[in-house]
PDB file of C-alpha atoms in Angstrom:
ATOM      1  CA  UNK A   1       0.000   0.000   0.000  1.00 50.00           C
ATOM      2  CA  UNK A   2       1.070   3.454  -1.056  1.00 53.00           C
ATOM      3  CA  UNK A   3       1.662   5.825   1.589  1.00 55.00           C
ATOM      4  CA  UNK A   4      -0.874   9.125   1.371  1.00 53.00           C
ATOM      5  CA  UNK A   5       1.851  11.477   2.116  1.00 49.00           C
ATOM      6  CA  UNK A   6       4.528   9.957  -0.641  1.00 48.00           C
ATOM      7  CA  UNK A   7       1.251  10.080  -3.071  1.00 52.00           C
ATOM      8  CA  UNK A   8       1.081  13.522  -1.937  1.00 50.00           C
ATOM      9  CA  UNK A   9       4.900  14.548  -2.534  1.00 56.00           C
ATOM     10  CA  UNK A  10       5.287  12.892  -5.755  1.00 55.00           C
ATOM     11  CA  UNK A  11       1.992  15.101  -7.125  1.00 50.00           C
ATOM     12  CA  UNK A  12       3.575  18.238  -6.019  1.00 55.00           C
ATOM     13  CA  UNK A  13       6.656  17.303  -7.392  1.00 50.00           C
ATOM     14  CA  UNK A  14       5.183  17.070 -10.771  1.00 48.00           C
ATOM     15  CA  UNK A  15       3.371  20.002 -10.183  1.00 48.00           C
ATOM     16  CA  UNK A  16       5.730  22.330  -9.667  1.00 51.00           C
ATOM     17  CA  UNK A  17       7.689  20.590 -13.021  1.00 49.00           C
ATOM     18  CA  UNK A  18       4.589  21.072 -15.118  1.00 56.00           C
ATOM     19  CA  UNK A  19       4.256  24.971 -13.892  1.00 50.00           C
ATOM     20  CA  UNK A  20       8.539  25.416 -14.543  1.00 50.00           C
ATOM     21  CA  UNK A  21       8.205  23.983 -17.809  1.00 55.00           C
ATOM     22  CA  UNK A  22       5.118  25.930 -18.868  1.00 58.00           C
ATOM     23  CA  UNK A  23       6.978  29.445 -17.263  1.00 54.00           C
ATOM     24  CA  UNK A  24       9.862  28.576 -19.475  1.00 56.00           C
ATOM     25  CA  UNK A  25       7.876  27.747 -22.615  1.00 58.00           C
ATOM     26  CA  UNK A  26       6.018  31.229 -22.576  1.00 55.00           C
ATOM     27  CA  UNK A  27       7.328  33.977 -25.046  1.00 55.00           C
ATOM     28  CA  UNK A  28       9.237  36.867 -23.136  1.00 54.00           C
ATOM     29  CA  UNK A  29       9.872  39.880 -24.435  1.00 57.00           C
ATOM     30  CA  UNK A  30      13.222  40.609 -25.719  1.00 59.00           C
ATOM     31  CA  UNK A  31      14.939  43.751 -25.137  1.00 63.00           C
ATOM     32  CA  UNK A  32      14.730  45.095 -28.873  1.00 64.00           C
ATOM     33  CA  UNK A  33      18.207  45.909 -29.587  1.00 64.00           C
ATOM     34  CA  UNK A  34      18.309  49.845 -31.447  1.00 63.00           C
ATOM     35  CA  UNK A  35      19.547  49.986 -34.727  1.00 59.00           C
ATOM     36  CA  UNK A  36      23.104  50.552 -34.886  1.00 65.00           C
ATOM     37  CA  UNK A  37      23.969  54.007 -37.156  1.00 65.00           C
ATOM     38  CA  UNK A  38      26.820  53.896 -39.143  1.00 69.00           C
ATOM     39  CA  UNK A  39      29.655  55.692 -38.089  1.00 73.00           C
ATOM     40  CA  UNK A  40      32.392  53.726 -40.569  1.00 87.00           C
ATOM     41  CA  UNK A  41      33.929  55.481 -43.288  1.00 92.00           C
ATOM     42  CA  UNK A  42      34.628  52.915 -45.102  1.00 93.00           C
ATOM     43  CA  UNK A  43      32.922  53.318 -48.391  1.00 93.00           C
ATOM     44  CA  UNK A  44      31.984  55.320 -51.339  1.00 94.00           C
ATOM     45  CA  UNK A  45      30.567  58.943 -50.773  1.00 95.00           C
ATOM     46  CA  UNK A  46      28.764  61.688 -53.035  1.00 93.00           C
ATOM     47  CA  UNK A  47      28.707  64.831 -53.382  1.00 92.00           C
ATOM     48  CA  UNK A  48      26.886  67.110 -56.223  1.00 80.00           C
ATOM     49  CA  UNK A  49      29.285  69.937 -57.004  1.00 78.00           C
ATOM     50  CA  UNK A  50      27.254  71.496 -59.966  1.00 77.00           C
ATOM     51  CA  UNK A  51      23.895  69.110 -59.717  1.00 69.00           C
ATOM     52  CA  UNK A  52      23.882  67.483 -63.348  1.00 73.00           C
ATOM     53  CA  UNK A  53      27.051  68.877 -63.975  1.00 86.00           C
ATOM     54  CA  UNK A  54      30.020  68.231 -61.963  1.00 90.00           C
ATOM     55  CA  UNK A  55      29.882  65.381 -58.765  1.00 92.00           C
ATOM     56  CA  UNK A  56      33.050  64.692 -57.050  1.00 94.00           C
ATOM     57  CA  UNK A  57      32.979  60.690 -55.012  1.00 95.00           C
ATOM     58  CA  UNK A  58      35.109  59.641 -52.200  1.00 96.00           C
ATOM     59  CA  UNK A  59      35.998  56.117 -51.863  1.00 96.00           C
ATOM     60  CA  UNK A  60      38.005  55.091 -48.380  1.00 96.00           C
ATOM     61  CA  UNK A  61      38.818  50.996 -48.501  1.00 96.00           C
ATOM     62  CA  UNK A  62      39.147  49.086 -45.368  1.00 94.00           C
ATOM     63  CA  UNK A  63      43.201  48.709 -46.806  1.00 96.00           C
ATOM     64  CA  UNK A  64      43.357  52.473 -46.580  1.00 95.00           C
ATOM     65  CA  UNK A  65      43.267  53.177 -49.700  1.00 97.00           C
ATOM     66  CA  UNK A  66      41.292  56.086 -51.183  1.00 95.00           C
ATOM     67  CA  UNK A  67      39.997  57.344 -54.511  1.00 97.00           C
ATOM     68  CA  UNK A  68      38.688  60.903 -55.292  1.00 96.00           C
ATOM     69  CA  UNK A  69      36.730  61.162 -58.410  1.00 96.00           C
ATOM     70  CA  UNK A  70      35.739  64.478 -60.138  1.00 94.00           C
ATOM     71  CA  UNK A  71      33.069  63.799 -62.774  1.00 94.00           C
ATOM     72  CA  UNK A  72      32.391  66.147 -65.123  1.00 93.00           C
ATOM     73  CA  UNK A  73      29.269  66.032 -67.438  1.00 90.00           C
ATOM     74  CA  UNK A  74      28.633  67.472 -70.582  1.00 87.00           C
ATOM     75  CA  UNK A  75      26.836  67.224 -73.690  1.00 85.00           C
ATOM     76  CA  UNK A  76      26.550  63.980 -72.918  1.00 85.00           C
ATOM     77  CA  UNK A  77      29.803  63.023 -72.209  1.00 89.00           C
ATOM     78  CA  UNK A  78      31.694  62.748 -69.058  1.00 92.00           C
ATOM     79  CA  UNK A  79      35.583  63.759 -68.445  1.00 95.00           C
ATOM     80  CA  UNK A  80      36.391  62.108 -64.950  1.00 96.00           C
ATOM     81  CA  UNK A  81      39.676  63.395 -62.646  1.00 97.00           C
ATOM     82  CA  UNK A  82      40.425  60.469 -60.076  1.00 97.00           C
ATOM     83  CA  UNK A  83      43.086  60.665 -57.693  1.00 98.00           C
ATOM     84  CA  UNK A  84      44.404  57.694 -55.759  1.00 97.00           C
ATOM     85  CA  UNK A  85      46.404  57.174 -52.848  1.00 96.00           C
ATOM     86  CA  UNK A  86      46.516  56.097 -49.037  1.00 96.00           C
ATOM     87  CA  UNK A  87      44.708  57.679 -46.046  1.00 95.00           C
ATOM     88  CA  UNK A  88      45.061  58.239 -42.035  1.00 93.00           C
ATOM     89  CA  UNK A  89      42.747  58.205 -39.603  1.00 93.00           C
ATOM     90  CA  UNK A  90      43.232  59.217 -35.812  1.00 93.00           C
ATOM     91  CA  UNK A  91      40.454  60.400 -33.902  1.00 92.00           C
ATOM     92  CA  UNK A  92      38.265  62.350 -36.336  1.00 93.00           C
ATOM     93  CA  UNK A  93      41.380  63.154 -37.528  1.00 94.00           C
ATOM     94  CA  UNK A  94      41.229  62.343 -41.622  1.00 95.00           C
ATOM     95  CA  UNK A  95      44.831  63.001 -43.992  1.00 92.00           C
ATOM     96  CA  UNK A  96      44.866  61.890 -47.330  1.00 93.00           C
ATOM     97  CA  UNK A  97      48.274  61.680 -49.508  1.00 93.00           C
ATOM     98  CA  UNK A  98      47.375  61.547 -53.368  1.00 95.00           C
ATOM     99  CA  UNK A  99      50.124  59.626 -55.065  1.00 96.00           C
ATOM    100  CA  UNK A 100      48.211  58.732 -58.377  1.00 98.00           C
ATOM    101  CA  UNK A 101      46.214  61.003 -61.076  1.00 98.00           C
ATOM    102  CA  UNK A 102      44.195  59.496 -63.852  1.00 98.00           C
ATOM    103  CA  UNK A 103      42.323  61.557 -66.628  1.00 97.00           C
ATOM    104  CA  UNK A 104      39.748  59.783 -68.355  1.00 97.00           C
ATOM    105  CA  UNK A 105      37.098  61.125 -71.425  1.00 94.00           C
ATOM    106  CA  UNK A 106      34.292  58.366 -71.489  1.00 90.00           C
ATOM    107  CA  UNK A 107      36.129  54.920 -70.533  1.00 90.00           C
ATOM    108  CA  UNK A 108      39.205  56.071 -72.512  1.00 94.00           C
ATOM    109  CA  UNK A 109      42.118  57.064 -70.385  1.00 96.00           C
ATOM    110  CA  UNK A 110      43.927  60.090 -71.516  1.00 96.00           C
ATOM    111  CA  UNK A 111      46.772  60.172 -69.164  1.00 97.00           C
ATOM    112  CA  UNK A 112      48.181  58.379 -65.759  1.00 97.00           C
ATOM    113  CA  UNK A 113      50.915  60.527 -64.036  1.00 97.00           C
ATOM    114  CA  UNK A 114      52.332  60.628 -60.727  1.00 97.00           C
ATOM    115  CA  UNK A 115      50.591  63.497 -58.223  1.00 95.00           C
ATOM    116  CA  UNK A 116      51.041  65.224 -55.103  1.00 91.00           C
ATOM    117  CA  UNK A 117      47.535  66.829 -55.199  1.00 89.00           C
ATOM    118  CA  UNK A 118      46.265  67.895 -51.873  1.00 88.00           C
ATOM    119  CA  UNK A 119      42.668  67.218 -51.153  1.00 89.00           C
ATOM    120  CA  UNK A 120      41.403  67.360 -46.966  1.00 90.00           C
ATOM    121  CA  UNK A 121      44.678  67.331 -45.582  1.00 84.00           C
ATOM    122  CA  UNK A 122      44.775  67.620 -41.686  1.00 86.00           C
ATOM    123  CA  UNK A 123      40.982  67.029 -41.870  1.00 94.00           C
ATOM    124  CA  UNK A 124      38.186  66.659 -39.217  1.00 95.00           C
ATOM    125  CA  UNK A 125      35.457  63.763 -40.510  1.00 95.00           C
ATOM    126  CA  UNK A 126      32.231  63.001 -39.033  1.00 95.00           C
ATOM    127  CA  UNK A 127      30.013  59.943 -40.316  1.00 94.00           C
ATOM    128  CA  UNK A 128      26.298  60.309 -39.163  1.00 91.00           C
ATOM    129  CA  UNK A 129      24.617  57.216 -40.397  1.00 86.00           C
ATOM    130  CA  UNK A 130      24.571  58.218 -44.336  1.00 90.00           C
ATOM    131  CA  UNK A 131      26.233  61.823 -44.069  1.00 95.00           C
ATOM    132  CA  UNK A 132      29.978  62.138 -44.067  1.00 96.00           C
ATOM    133  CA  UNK A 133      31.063  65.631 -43.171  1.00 96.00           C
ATOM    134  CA  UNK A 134      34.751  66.777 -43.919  1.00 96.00           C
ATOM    135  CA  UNK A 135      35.717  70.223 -42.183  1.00 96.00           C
ATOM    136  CA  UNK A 136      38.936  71.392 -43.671  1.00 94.00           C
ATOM    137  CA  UNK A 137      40.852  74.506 -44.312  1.00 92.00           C
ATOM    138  CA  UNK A 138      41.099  75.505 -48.262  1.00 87.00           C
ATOM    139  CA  UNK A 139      44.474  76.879 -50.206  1.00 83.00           C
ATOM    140  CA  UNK A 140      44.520  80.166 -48.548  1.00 88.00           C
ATOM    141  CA  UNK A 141      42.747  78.992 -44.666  1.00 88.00           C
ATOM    142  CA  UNK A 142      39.686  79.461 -44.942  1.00 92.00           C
ATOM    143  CA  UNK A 143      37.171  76.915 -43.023  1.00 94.00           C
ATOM    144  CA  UNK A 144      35.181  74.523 -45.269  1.00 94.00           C
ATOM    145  CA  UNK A 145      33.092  72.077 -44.924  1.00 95.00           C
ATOM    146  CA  UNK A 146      31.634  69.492 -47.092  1.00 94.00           C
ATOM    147  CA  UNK A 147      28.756  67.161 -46.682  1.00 95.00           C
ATOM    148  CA  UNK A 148      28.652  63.825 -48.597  1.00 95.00           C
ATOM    149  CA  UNK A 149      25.838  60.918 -49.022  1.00 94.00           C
ATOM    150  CA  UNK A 150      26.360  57.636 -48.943  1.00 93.00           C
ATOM    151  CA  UNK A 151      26.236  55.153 -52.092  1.00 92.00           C
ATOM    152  CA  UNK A 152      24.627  52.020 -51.784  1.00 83.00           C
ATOM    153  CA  UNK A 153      24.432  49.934 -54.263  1.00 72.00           C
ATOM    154  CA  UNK A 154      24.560  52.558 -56.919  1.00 63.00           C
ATOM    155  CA  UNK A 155      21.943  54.229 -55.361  1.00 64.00           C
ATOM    156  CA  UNK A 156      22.655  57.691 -52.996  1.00 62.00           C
ATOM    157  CA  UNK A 157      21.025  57.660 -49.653  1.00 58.00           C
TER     158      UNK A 157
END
C-alpha cells in the first residue's frame, strides 16, 4: 500500500515541473536591440558639385586606400579626374596623400601621371549614419566644410 503522504509529494513534485516547464515555454519579451547608425567610413561617398554637372565621389577601402573622383558632365559626355592614394585616420582626424592622377574622357584614359595633389589634408570627418562631413581649411585657410551621401548599391542615400 502506497503511503498518502509519498502520493502527496510525488503530485507536487510534478506540479511544480509542469508549472517550470510551462513558465519557461512562454514567449518573453526581448529587449529590442536599437539599430546601430553607421559611423564607418569605409565606403563610397557623393557629393553634387554642380547638380547634373560636376559630382566629385570619395571612396576610403578598409586597406586604406582612397579614390577621389571628379566627374564632369557634358553634352553627354563625361571627363572624370580620379586621384588615388593612401589615407590616415586618428580620432576624427582624416589626412589623405594623393600619389596617383588618372584623366579619363568616357572609358578612354587620356593620361596616368604621378601626383602630389592635396585634397582634406589635416581634416576633421564626421560619419552620421549616411552623411559624411569633412571640415577642412582651403588653399589660402579658410574653413570649409563638405557634406557627402552615402552610395549604396549605386543608389545615394
Amino acid at each position: 500500500m502506497i503511503k498518502p503522504v509519498l502520493i502527496f509529494k510525488n503530485l507536487t513534485v510534478c506540479l511544480l515541473l509542469s508549472v517550470l516547464f510551462s513558465l519557461g515555454a512562454c514567449k518573453k519579451d526581448k529587449a529590442q536591440q536599437p539599430v546601430k547608425k553607421n559611423t564607418s567610413l569605409f565606403g563610397q561617398w557623393y557629393i553634387p558639385v554642380k547638380e547634373g554637372e560636376q559630382a566629385r565621389y570619395l571612396v576610403f577601402s578598409s586597406d586604406s586606400t582612397f579614390i577621389l573622383a571628379d566627374v564632369t558632365y557634358k553634352n553627354g559626355n563625361s571627363t572624370t579626374v580620379q586621384y588615388t592614394g593612401k589615407f590616415h585616420t586618428k580620432g576624427d582626424g582624416l589626412n589623405i596623400v594623393i600619389e596617383k592622377k588618372i584623366v579619363s574622357e568616357g572609358s578612354n584614359v587620356i593620361s596616368t601621371d604621378p601626383s602630389n595633389a592635396q585634397f582634406y589634408t589635416n581634416s576633421a570627418f564626421v560619419v552620421d549614419n549616411y552623411k559624411l562631413t569633412i571640415n577642412y581649411k582651403d588653399n589660402i585657410g579658410a574653413a570649409m566644410k563638405s557634406i557627402f551621401s552615402m552610395v549604396l548599391q549605386d543608389k545615394v542615400i
